[in-house]
XYZ file of C-alpha atoms in Angstrom:
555
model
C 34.614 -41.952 -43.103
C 36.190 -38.732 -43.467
C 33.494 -36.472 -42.201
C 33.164 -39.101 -39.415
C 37.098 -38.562 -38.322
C 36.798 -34.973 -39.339
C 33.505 -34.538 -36.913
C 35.001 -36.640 -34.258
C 38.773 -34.775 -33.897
C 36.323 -31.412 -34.036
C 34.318 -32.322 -31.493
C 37.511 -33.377 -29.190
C 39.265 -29.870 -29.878
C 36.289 -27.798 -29.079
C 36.010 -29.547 -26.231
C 39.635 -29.240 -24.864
C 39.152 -25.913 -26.184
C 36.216 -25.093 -24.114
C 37.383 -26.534 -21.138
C 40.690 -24.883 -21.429
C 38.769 -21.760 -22.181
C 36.845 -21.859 -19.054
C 39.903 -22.638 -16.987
C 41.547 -19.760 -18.356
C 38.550 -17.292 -18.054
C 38.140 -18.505 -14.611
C 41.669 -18.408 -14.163
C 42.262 -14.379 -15.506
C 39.084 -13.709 -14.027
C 40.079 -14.272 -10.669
C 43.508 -12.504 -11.098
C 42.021 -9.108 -13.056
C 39.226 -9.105 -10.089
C 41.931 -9.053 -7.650
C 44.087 -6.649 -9.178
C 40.613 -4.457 -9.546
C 40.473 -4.691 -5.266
C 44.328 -3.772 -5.010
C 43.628 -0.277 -6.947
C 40.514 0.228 -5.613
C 41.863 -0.110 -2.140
C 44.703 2.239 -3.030
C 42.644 4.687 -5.020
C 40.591 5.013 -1.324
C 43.571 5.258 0.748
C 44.572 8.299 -1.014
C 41.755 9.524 -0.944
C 41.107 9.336 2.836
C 43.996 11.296 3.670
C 42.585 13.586 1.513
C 39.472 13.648 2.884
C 41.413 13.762 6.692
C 42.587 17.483 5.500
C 39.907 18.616 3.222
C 36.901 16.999 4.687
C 33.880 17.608 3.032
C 34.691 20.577 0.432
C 37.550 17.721 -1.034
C 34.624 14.981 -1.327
C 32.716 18.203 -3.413
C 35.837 18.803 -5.813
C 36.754 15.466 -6.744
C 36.056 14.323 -10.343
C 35.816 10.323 -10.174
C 33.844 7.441 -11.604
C 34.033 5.608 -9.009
C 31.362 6.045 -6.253
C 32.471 7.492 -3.061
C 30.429 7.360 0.410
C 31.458 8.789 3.174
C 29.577 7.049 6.598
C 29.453 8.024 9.593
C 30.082 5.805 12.845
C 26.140 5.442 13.328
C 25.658 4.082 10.248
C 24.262 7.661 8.414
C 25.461 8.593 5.482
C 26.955 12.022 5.241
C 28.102 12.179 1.561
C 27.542 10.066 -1.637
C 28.585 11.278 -5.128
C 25.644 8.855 -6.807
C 22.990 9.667 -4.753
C 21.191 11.306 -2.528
C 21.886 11.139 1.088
C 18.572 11.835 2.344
C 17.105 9.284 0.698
C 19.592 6.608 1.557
C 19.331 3.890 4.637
C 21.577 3.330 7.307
C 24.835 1.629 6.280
C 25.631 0.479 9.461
C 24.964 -3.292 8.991
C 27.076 -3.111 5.601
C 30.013 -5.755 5.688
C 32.750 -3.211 4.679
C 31.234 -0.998 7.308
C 31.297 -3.253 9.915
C 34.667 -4.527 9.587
C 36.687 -0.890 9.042
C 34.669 -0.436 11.929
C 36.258 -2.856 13.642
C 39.475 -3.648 11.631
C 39.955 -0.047 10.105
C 39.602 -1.522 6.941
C 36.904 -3.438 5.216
C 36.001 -5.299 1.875
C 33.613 -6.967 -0.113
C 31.182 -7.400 -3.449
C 27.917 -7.462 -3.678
C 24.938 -6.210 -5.941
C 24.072 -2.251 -5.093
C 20.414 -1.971 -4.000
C 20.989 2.563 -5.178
C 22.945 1.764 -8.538
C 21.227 -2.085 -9.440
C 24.628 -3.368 -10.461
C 27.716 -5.568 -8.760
C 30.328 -3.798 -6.927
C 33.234 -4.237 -5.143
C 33.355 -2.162 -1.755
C 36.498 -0.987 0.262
C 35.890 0.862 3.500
C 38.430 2.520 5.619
C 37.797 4.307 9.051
C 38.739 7.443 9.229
C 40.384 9.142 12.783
C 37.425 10.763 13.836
C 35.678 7.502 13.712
C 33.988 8.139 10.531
C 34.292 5.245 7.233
C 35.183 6.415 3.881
C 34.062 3.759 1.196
C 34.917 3.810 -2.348
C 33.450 1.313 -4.814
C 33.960 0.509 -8.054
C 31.388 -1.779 -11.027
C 32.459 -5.428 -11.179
C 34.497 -6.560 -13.788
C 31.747 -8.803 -16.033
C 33.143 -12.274 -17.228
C 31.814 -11.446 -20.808
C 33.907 -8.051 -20.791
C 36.647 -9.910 -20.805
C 36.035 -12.902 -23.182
C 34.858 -9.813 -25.341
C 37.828 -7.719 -24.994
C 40.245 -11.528 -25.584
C 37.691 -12.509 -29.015
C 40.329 -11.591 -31.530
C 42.735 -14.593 -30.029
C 39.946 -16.993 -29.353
C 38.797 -16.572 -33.097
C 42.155 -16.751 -33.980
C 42.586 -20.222 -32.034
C 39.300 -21.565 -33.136
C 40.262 -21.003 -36.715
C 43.375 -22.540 -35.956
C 42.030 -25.971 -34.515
C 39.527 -26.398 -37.102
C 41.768 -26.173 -40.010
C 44.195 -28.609 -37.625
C 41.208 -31.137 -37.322
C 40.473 -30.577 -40.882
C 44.400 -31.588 -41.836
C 44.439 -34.709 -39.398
C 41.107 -35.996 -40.328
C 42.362 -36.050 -44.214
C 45.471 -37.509 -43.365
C 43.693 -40.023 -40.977
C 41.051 -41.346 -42.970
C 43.542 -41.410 -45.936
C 45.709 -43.333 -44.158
C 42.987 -45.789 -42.570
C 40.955 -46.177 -45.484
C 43.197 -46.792 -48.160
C 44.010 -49.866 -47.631
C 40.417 -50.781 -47.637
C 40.299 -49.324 -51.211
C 42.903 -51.342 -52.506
C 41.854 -54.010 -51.072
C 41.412 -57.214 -53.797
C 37.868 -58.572 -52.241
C 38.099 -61.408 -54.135
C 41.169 -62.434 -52.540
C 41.269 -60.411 -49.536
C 45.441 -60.353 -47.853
C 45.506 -59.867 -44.225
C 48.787 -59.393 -44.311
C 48.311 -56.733 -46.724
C 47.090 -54.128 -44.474
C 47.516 -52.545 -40.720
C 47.330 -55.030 -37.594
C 44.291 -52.993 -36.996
C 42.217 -53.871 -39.476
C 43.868 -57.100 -39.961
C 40.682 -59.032 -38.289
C 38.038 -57.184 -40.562
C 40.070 -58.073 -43.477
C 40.064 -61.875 -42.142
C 36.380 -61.630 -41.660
C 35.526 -60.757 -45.390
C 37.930 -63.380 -46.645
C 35.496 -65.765 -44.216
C 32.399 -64.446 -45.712
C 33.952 -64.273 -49.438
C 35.017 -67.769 -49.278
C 31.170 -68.752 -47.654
C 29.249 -66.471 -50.287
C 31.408 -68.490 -53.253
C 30.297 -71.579 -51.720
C 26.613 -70.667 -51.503
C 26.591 -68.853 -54.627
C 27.622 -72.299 -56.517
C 25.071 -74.000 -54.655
C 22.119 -71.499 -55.582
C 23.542 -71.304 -59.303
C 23.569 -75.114 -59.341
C 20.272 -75.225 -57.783
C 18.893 -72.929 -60.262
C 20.497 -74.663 -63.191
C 18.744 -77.775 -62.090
C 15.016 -75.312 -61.486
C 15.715 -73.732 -65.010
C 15.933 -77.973 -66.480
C 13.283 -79.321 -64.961
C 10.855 -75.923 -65.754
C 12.209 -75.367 -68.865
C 11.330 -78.634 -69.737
C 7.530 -78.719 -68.725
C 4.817 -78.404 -71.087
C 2.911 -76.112 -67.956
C 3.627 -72.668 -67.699
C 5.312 -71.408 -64.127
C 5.786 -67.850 -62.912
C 6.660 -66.777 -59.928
C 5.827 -63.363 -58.881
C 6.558 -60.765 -56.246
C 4.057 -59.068 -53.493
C 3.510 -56.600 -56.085
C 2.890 -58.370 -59.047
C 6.363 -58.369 -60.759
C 8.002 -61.403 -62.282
C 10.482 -63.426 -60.043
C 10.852 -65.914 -62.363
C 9.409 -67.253 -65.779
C 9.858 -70.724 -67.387
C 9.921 -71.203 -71.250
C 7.058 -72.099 -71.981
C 5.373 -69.205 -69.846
C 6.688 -66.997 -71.978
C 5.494 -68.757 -75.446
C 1.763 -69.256 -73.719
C 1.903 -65.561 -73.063
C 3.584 -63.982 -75.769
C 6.280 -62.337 -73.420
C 10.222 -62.866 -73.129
C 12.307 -63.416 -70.426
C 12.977 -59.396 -70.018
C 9.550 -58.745 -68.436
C 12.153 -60.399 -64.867
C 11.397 -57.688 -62.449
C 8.382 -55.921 -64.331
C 4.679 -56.344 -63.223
C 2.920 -58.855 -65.315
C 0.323 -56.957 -65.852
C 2.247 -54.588 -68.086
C 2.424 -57.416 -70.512
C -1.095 -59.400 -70.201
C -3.620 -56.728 -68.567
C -6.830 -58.926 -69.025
C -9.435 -58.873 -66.759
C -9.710 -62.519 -65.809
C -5.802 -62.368 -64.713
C -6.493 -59.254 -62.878
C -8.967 -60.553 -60.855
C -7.191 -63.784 -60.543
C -3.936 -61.963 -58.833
C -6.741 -59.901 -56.851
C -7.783 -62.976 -55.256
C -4.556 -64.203 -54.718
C -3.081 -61.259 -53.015
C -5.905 -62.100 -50.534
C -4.514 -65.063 -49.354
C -6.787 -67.421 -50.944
C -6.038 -70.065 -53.736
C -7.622 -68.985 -56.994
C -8.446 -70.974 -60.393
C -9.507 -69.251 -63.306
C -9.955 -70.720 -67.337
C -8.568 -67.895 -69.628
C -8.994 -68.791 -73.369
C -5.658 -67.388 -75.759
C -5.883 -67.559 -79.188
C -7.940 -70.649 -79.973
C -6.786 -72.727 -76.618
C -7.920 -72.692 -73.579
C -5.356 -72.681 -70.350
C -6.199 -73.106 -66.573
C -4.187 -70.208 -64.593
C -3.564 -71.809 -60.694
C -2.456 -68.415 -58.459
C -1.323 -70.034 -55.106
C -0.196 -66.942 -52.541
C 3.105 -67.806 -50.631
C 2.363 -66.584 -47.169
C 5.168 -65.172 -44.793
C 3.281 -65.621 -41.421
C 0.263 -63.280 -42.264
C 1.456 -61.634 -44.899
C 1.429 -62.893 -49.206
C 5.136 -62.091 -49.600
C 5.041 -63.825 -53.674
C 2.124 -65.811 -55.431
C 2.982 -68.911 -57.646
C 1.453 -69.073 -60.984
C 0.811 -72.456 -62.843
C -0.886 -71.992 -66.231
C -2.379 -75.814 -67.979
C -3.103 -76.414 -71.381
C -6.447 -77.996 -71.186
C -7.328 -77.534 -74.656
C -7.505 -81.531 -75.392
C -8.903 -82.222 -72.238
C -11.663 -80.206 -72.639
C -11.615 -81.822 -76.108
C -11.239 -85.460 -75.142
C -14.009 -84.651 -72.673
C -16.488 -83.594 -75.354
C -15.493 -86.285 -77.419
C -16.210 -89.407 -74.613
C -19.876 -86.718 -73.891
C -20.142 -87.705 -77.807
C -18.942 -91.180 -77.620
C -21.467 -92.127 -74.840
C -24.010 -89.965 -76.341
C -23.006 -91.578 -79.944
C -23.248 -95.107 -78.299
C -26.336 -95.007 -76.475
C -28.080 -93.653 -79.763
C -26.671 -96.293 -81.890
C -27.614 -99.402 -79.440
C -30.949 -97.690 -78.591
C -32.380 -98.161 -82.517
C -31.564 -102.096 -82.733
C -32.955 -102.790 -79.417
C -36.079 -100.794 -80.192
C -36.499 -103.048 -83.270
C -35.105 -105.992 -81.621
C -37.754 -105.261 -79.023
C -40.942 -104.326 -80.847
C -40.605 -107.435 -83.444
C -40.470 -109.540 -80.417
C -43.509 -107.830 -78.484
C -45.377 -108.543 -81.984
C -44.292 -112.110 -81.842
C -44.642 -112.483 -78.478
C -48.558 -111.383 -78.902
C -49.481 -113.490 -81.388
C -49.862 -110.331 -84.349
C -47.717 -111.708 -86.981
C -48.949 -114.068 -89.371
C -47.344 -116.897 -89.484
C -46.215 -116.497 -92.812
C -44.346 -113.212 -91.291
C -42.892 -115.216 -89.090
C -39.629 -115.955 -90.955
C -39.488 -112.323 -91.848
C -39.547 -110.800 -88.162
C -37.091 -113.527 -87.037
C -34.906 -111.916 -89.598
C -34.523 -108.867 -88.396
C -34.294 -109.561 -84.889
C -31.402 -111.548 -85.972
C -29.670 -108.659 -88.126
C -30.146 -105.758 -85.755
C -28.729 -108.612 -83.192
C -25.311 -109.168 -84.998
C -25.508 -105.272 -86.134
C -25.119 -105.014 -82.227
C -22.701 -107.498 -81.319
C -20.454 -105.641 -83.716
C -20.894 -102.065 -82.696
C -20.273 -103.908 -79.054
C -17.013 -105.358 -80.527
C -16.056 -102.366 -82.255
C -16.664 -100.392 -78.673
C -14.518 -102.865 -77.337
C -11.440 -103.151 -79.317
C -11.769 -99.515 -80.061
C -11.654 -99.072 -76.200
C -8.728 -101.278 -76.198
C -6.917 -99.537 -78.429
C -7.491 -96.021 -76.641
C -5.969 -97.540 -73.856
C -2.843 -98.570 -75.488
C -2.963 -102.113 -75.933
C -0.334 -102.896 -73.584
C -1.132 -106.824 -73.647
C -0.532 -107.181 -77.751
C 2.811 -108.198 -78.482
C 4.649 -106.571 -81.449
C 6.617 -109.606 -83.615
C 7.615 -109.613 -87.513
C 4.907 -110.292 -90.197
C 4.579 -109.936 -93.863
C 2.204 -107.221 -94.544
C 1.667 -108.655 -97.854
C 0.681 -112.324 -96.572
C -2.128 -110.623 -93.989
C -3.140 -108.702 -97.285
C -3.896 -111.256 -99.585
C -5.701 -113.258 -96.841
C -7.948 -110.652 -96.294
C -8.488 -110.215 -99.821
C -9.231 -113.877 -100.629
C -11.798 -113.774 -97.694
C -13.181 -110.220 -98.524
C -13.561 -111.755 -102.430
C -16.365 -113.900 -102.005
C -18.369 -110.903 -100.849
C -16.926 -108.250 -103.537
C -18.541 -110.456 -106.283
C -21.876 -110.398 -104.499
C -21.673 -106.685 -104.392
C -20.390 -106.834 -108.506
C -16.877 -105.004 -107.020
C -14.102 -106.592 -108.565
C -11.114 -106.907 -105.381
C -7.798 -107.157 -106.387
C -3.750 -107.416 -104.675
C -0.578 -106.349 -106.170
C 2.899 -106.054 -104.184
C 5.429 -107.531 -102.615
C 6.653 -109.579 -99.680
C 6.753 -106.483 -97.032
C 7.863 -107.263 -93.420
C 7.208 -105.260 -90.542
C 7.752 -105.218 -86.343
C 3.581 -105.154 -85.551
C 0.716 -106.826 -84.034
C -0.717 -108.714 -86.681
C -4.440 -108.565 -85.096
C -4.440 -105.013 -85.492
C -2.780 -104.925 -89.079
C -5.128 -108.004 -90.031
C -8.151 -105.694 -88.725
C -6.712 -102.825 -90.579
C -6.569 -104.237 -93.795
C -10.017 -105.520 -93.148
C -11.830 -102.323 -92.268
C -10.236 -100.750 -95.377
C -11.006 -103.010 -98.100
C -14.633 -103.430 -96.307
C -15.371 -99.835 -96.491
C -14.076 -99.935 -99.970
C -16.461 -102.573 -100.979
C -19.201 -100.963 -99.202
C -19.246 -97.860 -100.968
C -18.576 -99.145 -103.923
C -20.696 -99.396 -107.082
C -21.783 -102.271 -109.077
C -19.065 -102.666 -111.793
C -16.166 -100.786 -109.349
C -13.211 -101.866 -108.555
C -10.854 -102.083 -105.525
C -7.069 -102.360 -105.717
C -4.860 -103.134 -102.750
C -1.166 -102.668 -102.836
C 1.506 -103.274 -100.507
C 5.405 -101.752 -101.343
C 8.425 -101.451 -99.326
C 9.807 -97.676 -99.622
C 12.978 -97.380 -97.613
C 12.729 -98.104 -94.118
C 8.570 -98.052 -94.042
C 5.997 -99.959 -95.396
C 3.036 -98.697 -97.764
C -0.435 -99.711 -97.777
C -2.608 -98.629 -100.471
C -6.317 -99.438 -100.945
C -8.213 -97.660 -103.452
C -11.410 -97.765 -104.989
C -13.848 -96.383 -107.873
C -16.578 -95.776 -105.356
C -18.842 -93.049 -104.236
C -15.855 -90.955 -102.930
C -16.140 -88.803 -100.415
C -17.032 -84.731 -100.198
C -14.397 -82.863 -99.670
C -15.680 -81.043 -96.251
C -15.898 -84.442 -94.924
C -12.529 -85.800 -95.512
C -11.568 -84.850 -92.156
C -14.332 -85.847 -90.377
C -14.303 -89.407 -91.395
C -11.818 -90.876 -88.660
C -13.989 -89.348 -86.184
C -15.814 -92.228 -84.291
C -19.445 -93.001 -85.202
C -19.169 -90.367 -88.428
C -20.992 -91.220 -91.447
C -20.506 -89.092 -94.815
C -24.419 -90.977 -96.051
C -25.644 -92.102 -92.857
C -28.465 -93.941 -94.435
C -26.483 -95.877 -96.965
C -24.202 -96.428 -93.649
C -26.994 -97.731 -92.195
C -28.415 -99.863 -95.116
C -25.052 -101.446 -95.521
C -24.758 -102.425 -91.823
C -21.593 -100.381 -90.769
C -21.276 -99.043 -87.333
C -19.385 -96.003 -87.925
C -16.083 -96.870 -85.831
C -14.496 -98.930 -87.924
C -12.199 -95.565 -89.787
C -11.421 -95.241 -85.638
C -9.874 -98.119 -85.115
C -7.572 -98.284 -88.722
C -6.707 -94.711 -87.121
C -5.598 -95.946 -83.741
C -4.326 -99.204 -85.084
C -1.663 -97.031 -87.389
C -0.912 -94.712 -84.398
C -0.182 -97.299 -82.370
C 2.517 -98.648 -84.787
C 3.520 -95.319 -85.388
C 2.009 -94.897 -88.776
C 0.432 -92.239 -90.455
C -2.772 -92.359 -92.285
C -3.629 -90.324 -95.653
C -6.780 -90.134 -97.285
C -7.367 -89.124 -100.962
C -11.186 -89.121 -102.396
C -13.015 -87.186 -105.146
C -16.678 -87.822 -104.492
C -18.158 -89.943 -107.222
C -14.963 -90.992 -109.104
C -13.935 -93.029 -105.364
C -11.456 -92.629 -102.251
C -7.775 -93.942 -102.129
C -6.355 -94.800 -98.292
C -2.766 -94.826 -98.303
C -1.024 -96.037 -94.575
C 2.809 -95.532 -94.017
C 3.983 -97.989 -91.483
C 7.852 -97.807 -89.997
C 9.841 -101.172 -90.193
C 10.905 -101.234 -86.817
C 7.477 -101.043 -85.391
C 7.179 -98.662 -82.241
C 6.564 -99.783 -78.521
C 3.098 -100.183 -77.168
C-alpha cells in the first residue's frame, strides 16, 4: 500500500509541477520575449540616428551581433551585415517594412529565409524615406528551461522526497490499524470512520466462514465415519492424479498412509493396470479394472467427476472380491460336484432297469438288480437331502427357531440309535458326560451329532471304538467324538469340510456316504456360533471336538 500512496502523491506533484512549470515557462517566456523587443527597438533607434549622420561608412564600422539591414523605400536593399545585398530579394512586402513605411516604425517575428532561424524584426524609417531594420535570434523556450535547470532539479528533488515523507506517514497511518486488527474478533469501533465499513464487512464474513467451517468439519466428521468404517477402499483424487482424500482402509489395501493427501498416487502404487486405469478415467469414461495384491484380488472402479466438459477429480472405489471370486468357484464346483455325483446312480439306476426292462436278466438275477436300483435310489435321495439342508443352511436358516436343549439328551439318543449299527460294523459306540444345556436348534445339533458319530463308525475298523463326550466348560459347551479309525492324512485335514471331499473316495463310496455330510456339521456349528476342531493321525483314528456358546447366537 505504500508504493501505491507513494506512486499516487508522485504522480499528483509532477503533475502540479508540470503544469505549474508550463505556466511559468509560458509565463517568463512571454515577459523575457518582450523585454528582448524593448532593447532591440532601442538598440535600432540609436542606431538610426547614427546612421542619419554617418550614413553608410557608420553601417561599415559598427561591430554588432545583431543583423542590421538598411532598405530602401522601393523595397532594395542597400546594406546587410549577414549577407549579401546582391543576392537578396526585395523587402518591400516585409511586415516591419511595410508598417515603418507607413507608421515610421514597424515590428514583428518570423523565421529568416537568408539566416534559417526565428527572429524578431524592428524597422524604423529613416528621413530620407529609407527603413533601417535591426533584428535579433529568438529567444528559444529550451534556452531558458536550460539556463532555470538548477531550480527545477532542485524542486523536483524537493517534491519527491515530500511525496516520499507523506506517503510513509499516510500509509502508516491508514494501514496500521488494519495490522492490529484482531480478525477473529474484528472492532469497528476500533479503527477510523473510514475504514469502519471494511472492518464491519470482515466481521460479516468471519462470523459466516465460522459458521460454514463447522458445517464442512461436521460434514467431514460424519464422511470420515461412515468411510472409515467401510470394508471398500475410497480415494478421491485430483485432475492430476493427487490424493483428495483417502479412507482407512484405502490405505491398508494399498500399503500407503494418510500423508500421501496432496501427492500423486502414482508415487506410491505405479503399476501398470492402475496407470492405465486413471488413463481411462481422465478420458471421461468409467473404467473397471481387477488388480491382484498380495494373494487377493480387488476390483478398482475409477468414475471421472466431470465439470461441464472437463474431469476436474476421478473417484476411486477399490472391492475385495477375493471370496467372491472364491464362493463363485466353489458353487462352479458344487454344481459340477453335484451333477457328477447324481449322474453315476442314475446311470446304474438306469442301465439295471434297461436290462430288466429287456428281458436279459435271469430271473434268478432278478432279486439282485432290484437291489441295486434300490441302493443307488436311497444313495440319491440322500445326496438330494444333504443338497437340501446343506442349501438351507447356506442360506441361514432363518425359519429354525433357537430354544434350550440338553446337548447330552440329543447325544445319547443318537448313540442308542447309531448302536444297533456300530455292532454290525464290530465298532464298539460309547457316551460319557453330563447334562449340558444350550440356546440351539435341536435339528441341527441332532444332525450334528449324527454325521459325527456316523463318519466315525464308517471309518472305523472291526474291533474300534468310538467315544462321545459332552462337558460344560465355562460359558460353552464341548462336544467330543473320537474314534480308533483309519484317521486321516495330514494334507487332508483341511480339506475335509470342503463339500463333496473324500480322503478314500472309494471306501466313501463303498460305505454309501455322499461327501457333504462334514459340510453341514460345519455350517450347523457356524450357525450357532461354534467352532469346529479336528485332530486325526492316519491309522491310529480322528478326534472331532465342537465348542458351542451357551447363549446360542441369532440366526
Amino acid at each position: 500500500m505504500t508504493k501505491r500512496i507513494f506512486r499516487s502523491i508522485c504522480f499528483v506533484a509532477l503533475a502540479v509541477f508540470s503544469a505549474s512549470l508550463v505556466l511559468i515557462m509560458g509565463v517568463l517566456y512571454n515577459y523575457f520575449s518582450d523585454r528582448q523587443m524593448e532593447s532591440l527597438k532601442t538598440e535600432l533607434t540609436l542606431c538610426a540616428c547614427a546612421v542619419e549622420n554617418g550614413g553608410l561608412d557608420y553601417l561599415n564600422a559598427i561591430d554588432t551581433e545583431n543583423r542590421i539591414t538598411w532598405i530602401s523605400s522601393d523595397g532594395t536593399v542597400l546594406f546587410d551585415n549577414k549577407a549579401q545585398t546582391a543576392v537578396m530579394e526585395n523587402h518591400l512586402q516585409r511586415e516591419e517594412i511595410r508598417q515603418a513605411l507607413s507608421q515610421g516604425t514597424g515590428e514583428s517575428s518570423r523565421r529568416s529565409d537568408t539566416l534559417m532561424e526565428k527572429q524578431l524584426y524592428a524597422a524604423q524609417r529613416l528621413s530620407d524615406g529609407t527603413v533601417l531594420r535591426m533584428s535579433e535570434s529568438y529567444l528559444a523556450w529550451w534556452s531558458l528551461a536550460l539556463s532555470m535547470l538548477q531550480p527545477i532539479i532542485a524542486v523536483m528533488a524537493f517534491a519527491f522526497g515530500l511525496s516520499l515523507y507523506l506517503a510513509f506517514r499516510l500509509s502508516r497511518k491508514v494501514v496500521e490499524p488494519l495490522n492490529s486488527l484482531d480478525l477473529d474478533a474484528p472492532d469497528p469501533a476500533s479503527v477510523d470512520e473510514e475504514i469502519s465499513p471494511l472492518v464491519r464487512r470482515i466481521a460479516s464474513q468471519q462470523s459466516q466462514l465460522k459458521l460454514q467451517e463447522a458445517e464442512l468439519k461436521q460434514k467431514q466428521e460424519e464422511f470420515d465415519t461412515t468411510t472409515g468404517s467401510m470394508n471398500e477402499g475410497i480415494l478421491l483424487l485430483s485432475a492430476n492424479g493427487a490424493v483428495l482424500s483417502i479412507n482407512q482402509s484405502a490405505t491398508r489395501l494399498l500399503g500407503i498412509s494418510r500423508f500421501c493427501i496432496g501427492k500423486d498416487l502414482l508415487l506410491f502404487n505405479s503399476s501398470f493396470e492402475l496407470q492405465e486405469l486413471l488413463r481411462i478415467a481422465h478420458t471421461g469414461t468409467r473404467a473397471e479394472k481387477i488388480i491382484p495384491i498380495g494373494e487377493r484380488n480387488y476390483q478398482f472402479n475409477a468414475s471421472p467427476i466431470l465439470h461441464g466438459e472437463t474431469v476436474s477429480a476421478i473417484a476411486l472405489i477399490i472391492f475385495d472380491i477375493t471370496e467372491k471370486e472364491k464362493a463363485e468357484e466353489a458353487r462352479r464346483e458344487f454344481t459340477a460336484n453335484v451333477s457328477h455325483e447324481l449322474k453315476t446312480p442314475l446311470q446304474t439306476i438306469s442301465g439295471s432297469a434297461e436290462l430288466l426292462a429287456n428281458g436279459l436278466v435271469k430271473a434268478e438275477d432278478v432279486p439282485r438288480f432290484a437291489e441295486q436300483i434300490q441302493s443307488e435310489a436311497r444313495r440319491m435321495i440322500r445326496l438330494v437331502e444333504d443338497i437340501i439342508n446343506l442349501s438351507h443352511l447356506d442360506e441361514g436358516a432363518a425359519d429354525l427357531q433357537q430354544q434350550e436343549v440338553d446337548l447330552y439328551s440329543l447325544a445319547h439318543l443318537t448313540v442308542r440309535n447309531l448302536t444297533p449299527v456300530a455292532e454290525e460294523a464290530g465298532v464298539t459306540l460309547s457316551l460319557q458326560g453330563e447334562e449340558a444345556l444350550l440356546q440351539g436348534v435341536p435339528q441341527l445339533l441332532s444332525g450334528t451329532v449324527y454325521n459325527l458319530c456316523d463318519n466315525a463308525i464308517k471309518y472305523n475298523r472291526p474291533g474300534g471304538e468310538v467315544k462321545v463326550e459332552v462337558k460344560n466348560e465355562g460359558s460353552h459347551v464341548i462336544l467330543t467324538v473320537s474314534d480308533t479309525g483309519i484317521g486321516i492324512p495330514p494334507e487332508a485335514v483341511d480339506r475335509i469340510f470342503e463339500r463333496f471331499y473324500r480322503v478314500d473316495k472309494s471306501r466313501s463310496k463303498s460305505v454309501g456316504g455322499t461327501g457333504l455330510g462334514l459340510s453341514i456339521v460345519k455350517h450347523a456349528v457356524k450357525l450357532h456360533g461354534g467352532q469346529i476342531e479336528c485332530r486325526s493321525t492316519e491309522g491310529k483314528g480322528t478326534t472331532m471336538i465342537i465348542t458351542l456358546p451357551k447363549n446360542g447366537k441369532e440366526n
